[in-house]
Amino acid sequence: MFIGNHLSSSKGFEHMGKEALALNANTFAFFTRNPRGGAAKEIEPEDAKKLRDLLEKEKFGVLVAHAPYTMNVCAAKEDIRSFSVGMLKDDLERMEYLPGNYYNFHPGAHVGQGADVAIPLIAEAINEALKPKHSTTVLLETMAGKGSEVGRNFEELRAILDLVKLPEKVGVCFDTCHVWDGGYDVVNDLDGVLAEFDRVIGLDKLKAVHFNDSMNECGSHKDRHEKIGEGKIGLEAMKRIAKYPLLQGIPFILETPNDDEGYAREIALIRSWS
Ligand code: FE
Ligand code: FE
Ligand code: ZN
């Protein structure tokens, strides 16, 4: 299985590969730029090459880059929207230093405009940034439905996908905490939730999992991640998700509140399940 966590890119790309190996991970996530701001560090081609070589040698799975939280391509304010689309465009260019990986982003917050207005804006942003020359697959993350988040249910993600011009280059990242908080009962009816995902979106679109337990109840729309087995989803249900036959071979990324030691422990735990 491909399992890893979020790593900081502040010490460069190759450093992340080494850190992942130290945690016994074989995939990882990283922010393409300052997650709370948007400033991007210059990529050193040499450093990117070293990471590419390491990933190949150590047989890593696909990486799952994450866009900054400040990105909101469906913002009501035009300046925030164009700033966000600019980051999306730039990130997809930069991702070509690590070709063939995933780039995950939060569809956005409609801030009172309504999802009906936001959904076409999100698709438009993807259509403007994502070109046939790009080797990256863009992922829309399933959201908890906190505030005015778009992507609060499978239907909203489907509606975005329907408006995208290069659908073969766009998929979905299934965040277990968000889906649960969004009202999908992965504890008592995992089969049903994934059947629903398949019916509305198509399981072929499920490219990555953000593997998190949740501090809150199903349908709470809170989005507070918990350590694996210590939240309301619980160990048994988390184990069933990790072992689910239809989810094998895709990257599982931990976004749990842990230090390095905690991540190494969670990675070892999850590996012990298969
Ligand atoms: Fe996220
Ligand atoms: Fe997530
Ligand atoms: Zn979250």
Short mmCIF file of C-alpha atoms and ligand atoms in Angstrom, two decimals:
data_model
loop_
_atom_site.label_atom_id
_atom_site.label_comp_id
_atom_site.label_asym_id
_atom_site.label_seq_id
_atom_site.Cartn_x
_atom_site.Cartn_y
_atom_site.Cartn_z
CA MET A 1 0.00 0.00 0.00
CA PHE A 2 1.01 3.60 -0.55
CA ILE A 3 0.95 5.54 2.69
CA GLY A 4 2.53 8.79 3.85
CA ASN A 5 1.88 12.14 5.48
CA HIS A 6 2.20 15.87 4.81
CA LEU A 7 5.81 17.03 4.66
CA SER A 8 7.26 20.52 4.62
CA SER A 9 9.01 21.55 1.42
CA SER A 10 10.99 24.28 3.21
CA LYS A 11 14.23 22.26 3.07
CA GLY A 12 13.75 21.35 -0.57
CA PHE A 13 12.32 18.47 -2.55
CA GLU A 14 14.98 15.81 -2.02
CA HIS A 15 14.82 16.39 1.72
CA MET A 16 11.13 15.43 1.67
CA GLY A 17 11.95 12.14 -0.03
CA LYS A 18 14.50 11.32 2.67
CA GLU A 19 12.11 12.34 5.43
CA ALA A 20 9.42 10.10 3.94
CA LEU A 21 11.83 7.16 3.87
CA ALA A 22 12.70 7.77 7.53
CA LEU A 23 9.00 7.47 8.39
CA ASN A 24 8.70 4.30 6.29
CA ALA A 25 6.35 6.15 3.94
CA ASN A 26 6.18 5.50 0.20
CA THR A 27 4.16 8.54 -0.84
CA PHE A 28 3.65 11.98 0.73
CA ALA A 29 1.87 15.28 0.41
CA PHE A 30 3.39 18.74 0.40
CA PHE A 31 2.18 22.30 0.02
CA THR A 32 3.18 23.83 -3.28
CA ARG A 33 3.65 27.20 -1.54
CA ASN A 34 3.06 28.86 1.83
CA PRO A 35 -0.31 27.31 2.80
CA ARG A 36 -1.53 30.40 4.68
CA GLY A 37 -0.09 33.02 2.35
CA GLY A 38 0.73 32.06 -1.18
CA ALA A 39 4.39 32.90 -1.62
CA ALA A 40 6.21 30.23 -3.61
CA LYS A 41 9.84 29.25 -3.19
CA GLU A 42 11.97 29.04 -6.33
CA ILE A 43 12.33 25.39 -7.42
CA GLU A 44 15.88 24.21 -8.02
CA PRO A 45 15.84 21.88 -11.05
CA GLU A 46 18.75 19.87 -9.60
CA ASP A 47 16.87 19.29 -6.35
CA ALA A 48 13.74 18.21 -8.23
CA LYS A 49 15.81 15.76 -10.28
CA LYS A 50 17.25 14.24 -7.09
CA LEU A 51 13.77 13.69 -5.72
CA ARG A 52 12.56 12.16 -9.01
CA ASP A 53 15.48 9.71 -8.88
CA LEU A 54 14.82 8.84 -5.24
CA LEU A 55 11.09 8.25 -5.90
CA GLU A 56 11.89 5.92 -8.76
CA LYS A 57 14.61 4.02 -6.95
CA GLU A 58 12.52 3.54 -3.81
CA LYS A 59 9.35 2.72 -5.78
CA PHE A 60 7.17 5.47 -4.35
CA GLY A 61 3.52 5.80 -5.30
CA VAL A 62 2.02 8.95 -6.77
CA LEU A 63 2.57 12.11 -4.68
CA VAL A 64 -0.35 14.31 -3.65
CA ALA A 65 0.60 18.00 -3.66
CA HIS A 66 -1.77 20.37 -1.88
CA ALA A 67 -2.72 23.89 -2.93
CA PRO A 68 -2.54 26.67 -0.32
CA TYR A 69 -5.58 27.27 1.88
CA THR A 70 -5.70 30.86 0.68
CA MET A 71 -6.67 29.68 -2.79
CA ASN A 72 -10.36 30.33 -3.48
CA VAL A 73 -11.07 30.21 -7.19
CA CYS A 74 -14.79 30.85 -6.60
CA ALA A 75 -14.42 33.86 -4.27
CA ALA A 76 -17.01 36.60 -4.58
CA LYS A 77 -14.28 39.23 -4.83
CA GLU A 78 -12.70 39.37 -8.26
CA ASP A 79 -9.20 40.22 -6.92
CA ILE A 80 -9.14 37.10 -4.69
CA ARG A 81 -10.41 35.05 -7.60
CA SER A 82 -7.75 36.23 -10.05
CA PHE A 83 -5.00 35.86 -7.40
CA SER A 84 -6.22 32.28 -6.85
CA VAL A 85 -6.38 31.39 -10.55
CA GLY A 86 -2.89 32.86 -10.93
CA MET A 87 -1.58 30.54 -8.18
CA LEU A 88 -3.34 27.56 -9.76
CA LYS A 89 -1.75 28.29 -13.14
CA ASP A 90 1.70 28.79 -11.63
CA ASP A 91 1.42 25.65 -9.48
CA LEU A 92 0.56 23.49 -12.49
CA GLU A 93 3.64 24.82 -14.29
CA ARG A 94 5.79 24.11 -11.22
CA MET A 95 4.34 20.60 -10.83
CA GLU A 96 6.02 19.71 -14.14
CA TYR A 97 9.29 19.49 -12.19
CA LEU A 98 7.71 16.37 -10.66
CA PRO A 99 5.70 15.06 -13.60
CA GLY A 100 2.80 12.64 -13.34
CA ASN A 101 1.73 13.38 -9.77
CA TYR A 102 -1.49 14.70 -8.21
CA TYR A 103 -2.37 18.27 -7.29
CA ASN A 104 -5.21 18.50 -4.79
CA PHE A 105 -7.16 21.65 -4.03
CA HIS A 106 -10.21 22.70 -2.04
CA PRO A 107 -12.94 23.63 -4.53
CA GLY A 108 -13.46 26.83 -2.55
CA ALA A 109 -15.91 28.82 -0.48
CA HIS A 110 -18.79 30.53 -2.25
CA VAL A 111 -19.09 33.15 0.52
CA GLY A 112 -22.80 33.76 0.10
CA GLN A 113 -22.99 33.59 -3.68
CA GLY A 114 -24.38 30.06 -3.54
CA ALA A 115 -22.90 26.85 -4.94
CA ASP A 116 -24.76 27.42 -8.23
CA VAL A 117 -22.65 30.51 -8.88
CA ALA A 118 -19.45 28.99 -7.49
CA ILE A 119 -19.45 25.71 -9.41
CA PRO A 120 -19.05 27.26 -12.90
CA LEU A 121 -16.30 29.57 -11.53
CA ILE A 122 -14.37 26.56 -10.21
CA ALA A 123 -14.65 24.72 -13.53
CA GLU A 124 -13.65 27.89 -15.38
CA ALA A 125 -10.51 28.23 -13.22
CA ILE A 126 -9.52 24.62 -13.93
CA ASN A 127 -10.18 25.12 -17.64
CA GLU A 128 -8.02 28.22 -17.67
CA ALA A 129 -5.10 26.62 -15.82
CA LEU A 130 -5.07 22.96 -16.86
CA LYS A 131 -3.80 22.34 -20.39
CA PRO A 132 -3.20 19.19 -22.47
CA LYS A 133 0.58 19.66 -22.03
CA HIS A 134 0.30 19.14 -18.25
CA SER A 135 1.15 15.71 -16.87
CA THR A 136 -0.50 16.39 -13.48
CA THR A 137 -3.92 15.12 -12.48
CA VAL A 138 -5.86 17.81 -10.60
CA LEU A 139 -7.91 16.53 -7.65
CA LEU A 140 -10.96 18.16 -6.07
CA GLU A 141 -11.11 17.42 -2.35
CA THR A 142 -14.34 16.22 -0.72
CA MET A 143 -15.17 18.87 1.90
CA ALA A 144 -16.81 18.78 5.33
CA GLY A 145 -19.28 21.52 4.39
CA LYS A 146 -17.99 24.00 6.95
CA GLY A 147 -19.26 27.52 6.30
CA SER A 148 -19.88 28.02 2.58
CA GLU A 149 -17.49 25.32 1.38
CA VAL A 150 -18.24 23.93 -2.06
CA GLY A 151 -17.75 20.18 -2.48
CA ARG A 152 -19.84 19.41 0.61
CA ASN A 153 -21.43 16.46 -1.15
CA PHE A 154 -20.63 14.20 -4.10
CA GLU A 155 -23.19 15.98 -6.30
CA GLU A 156 -21.32 19.30 -6.09
CA LEU A 157 -18.08 17.64 -7.16
CA ARG A 158 -19.90 15.90 -10.01
CA ALA A 159 -21.30 19.25 -11.16
CA ILE A 160 -17.75 20.69 -11.34
CA LEU A 161 -16.44 17.63 -13.21
CA ASP A 162 -19.30 17.97 -15.71
CA LEU A 163 -18.06 21.45 -16.70
CA VAL A 164 -14.38 20.58 -16.99
CA LYS A 165 -12.88 20.46 -20.49
CA LEU A 166 -10.19 17.85 -19.75
CA PRO A 167 -12.08 15.44 -17.46
CA GLU A 168 -9.43 12.73 -17.90
CA LYS A 169 -7.02 15.03 -16.05
CA VAL A 170 -9.34 15.72 -13.10
CA GLY A 171 -10.21 13.41 -10.21
CA VAL A 172 -11.29 13.45 -6.57
CA CYS A 173 -9.42 13.15 -3.27
CA PHE A 174 -11.56 11.38 -0.66
CA ASP A 175 -10.92 12.91 2.78
CA THR A 176 -12.34 10.45 5.33
CA CYS A 177 -12.81 13.10 8.05
CA HIS A 178 -14.50 15.49 5.63
CA VAL A 179 -16.80 12.86 4.11
CA TRP A 180 -17.87 11.72 7.59
CA ASP A 181 -18.36 15.28 8.83
CA GLY A 182 -20.25 15.93 5.60
CA GLY A 183 -22.84 13.33 6.60
CA TYR A 184 -21.67 10.13 4.90
CA ASP A 185 -21.66 7.28 7.42
CA VAL A 186 -18.42 5.44 6.65
CA VAL A 187 -18.68 3.67 10.03
CA ASN A 188 -21.98 1.85 9.61
CA ASP A 189 -22.32 1.87 5.84
CA LEU A 190 -18.97 2.08 4.05
CA ASP A 191 -20.33 -0.04 1.18
CA GLY A 192 -23.25 2.34 0.78
CA VAL A 193 -21.07 5.46 0.84
CA LEU A 194 -18.73 4.10 -1.81
CA ALA A 195 -21.67 2.86 -3.90
CA GLU A 196 -23.07 6.39 -3.69
CA PHE A 197 -19.68 7.83 -4.72
CA ASP A 198 -19.64 5.42 -7.64
CA ARG A 199 -23.19 6.29 -8.69
CA VAL A 200 -22.68 10.08 -8.52
CA ILE A 201 -19.01 10.54 -9.46
CA GLY A 202 -17.60 7.15 -10.49
CA LEU A 203 -15.01 5.21 -8.49
CA ASP A 204 -12.55 5.58 -11.39
CA LYS A 205 -12.32 9.25 -10.30
CA LEU A 206 -11.26 8.40 -6.74
CA LYS A 207 -7.50 8.96 -7.04
CA ALA A 208 -6.31 9.56 -3.47
CA VAL A 209 -7.45 9.32 0.15
CA HIS A 210 -6.79 11.81 2.95
CA PHE A 211 -6.81 9.32 5.79
CA ASN A 212 -8.02 11.09 8.94
CA ASP A 213 -10.17 10.26 11.91
CA SER A 214 -12.61 12.97 13.05
CA MET A 215 -13.14 14.69 16.40
CA ASN A 216 -16.84 15.13 15.63
CA GLU A 217 -19.99 13.22 14.77
CA CYS A 218 -21.16 12.26 11.30
CA GLY A 219 -22.84 15.26 9.67
CA SER A 220 -21.27 17.79 12.07
CA HIS A 221 -19.70 19.87 9.22
CA LYS A 222 -16.85 20.77 11.61
CA ASP A 223 -13.61 19.57 9.95
CA ARG A 224 -11.43 18.80 12.96
CA HIS A 225 -9.04 15.93 12.22
CA GLU A 226 -8.14 13.35 14.88
CA LYS A 227 -5.43 10.71 15.18
CA ILE A 228 -6.26 7.33 13.60
CA GLY A 229 -8.48 5.34 15.97
CA GLU A 230 -8.86 8.15 18.51
CA GLY A 231 -11.83 9.89 16.93
CA LYS A 232 -15.49 9.29 16.19
CA ILE A 233 -14.76 7.16 13.13
CA GLY A 234 -12.66 4.82 15.24
CA LEU A 235 -10.07 2.16 14.64
CA GLU A 236 -12.27 -0.60 13.19
CA ALA A 237 -13.88 1.64 10.56
CA MET A 238 -10.53 3.25 9.65
CA LYS A 239 -9.12 -0.26 9.19
CA ARG A 240 -12.05 -1.25 6.95
CA ILE A 241 -11.43 1.83 4.77
CA ALA A 242 -7.69 1.13 4.46
CA LYS A 243 -8.36 -2.49 3.52
CA TYR A 244 -11.29 -1.79 1.18
CA PRO A 245 -10.59 -3.76 -2.01
CA LEU A 246 -11.67 -0.95 -4.36
CA LEU A 247 -9.25 1.49 -2.69
CA GLN A 248 -6.08 -0.55 -3.06
CA GLY A 249 -3.14 0.95 -4.93
CA ILE A 250 -4.08 4.59 -4.42
CA PRO A 251 -2.12 6.95 -2.14
CA PHE A 252 -3.33 7.33 1.47
CA ILE A 253 -2.19 10.58 3.06
CA LEU A 254 -2.33 11.17 6.82
CA GLU A 255 -3.39 14.67 7.91
CA THR A 256 -3.69 13.74 11.55
CA PRO A 257 -2.45 15.91 14.46
CA ASN A 258 0.93 14.22 15.04
CA ASP A 259 4.63 14.83 15.32
CA ASP A 260 7.13 12.74 13.30
CA GLU A 261 7.11 9.96 15.87
CA GLY A 262 3.30 9.86 15.78
CA TYR A 263 3.29 9.67 12.00
CA ALA A 264 5.85 6.84 11.99
CA ARG A 265 3.63 4.99 14.47
CA GLU A 266 0.47 5.51 12.39
CA ILE A 267 2.23 4.44 9.20
CA ALA A 268 3.47 1.26 10.94
CA LEU A 269 -0.03 0.60 12.32
CA ILE A 270 -1.68 0.93 8.92
CA ARG A 271 0.97 -1.21 7.26
CA SER A 272 0.34 -3.92 9.88
CA TRP A 273 -3.27 -4.19 8.66
CA SER A 274 -2.44 -5.56 5.23
FE FE B 1 -7.18 19.65 2.19
FE FE B 2 -7.78 16.76 3.52
ZN ZN B 3 -9.75 18.98 6.90
#
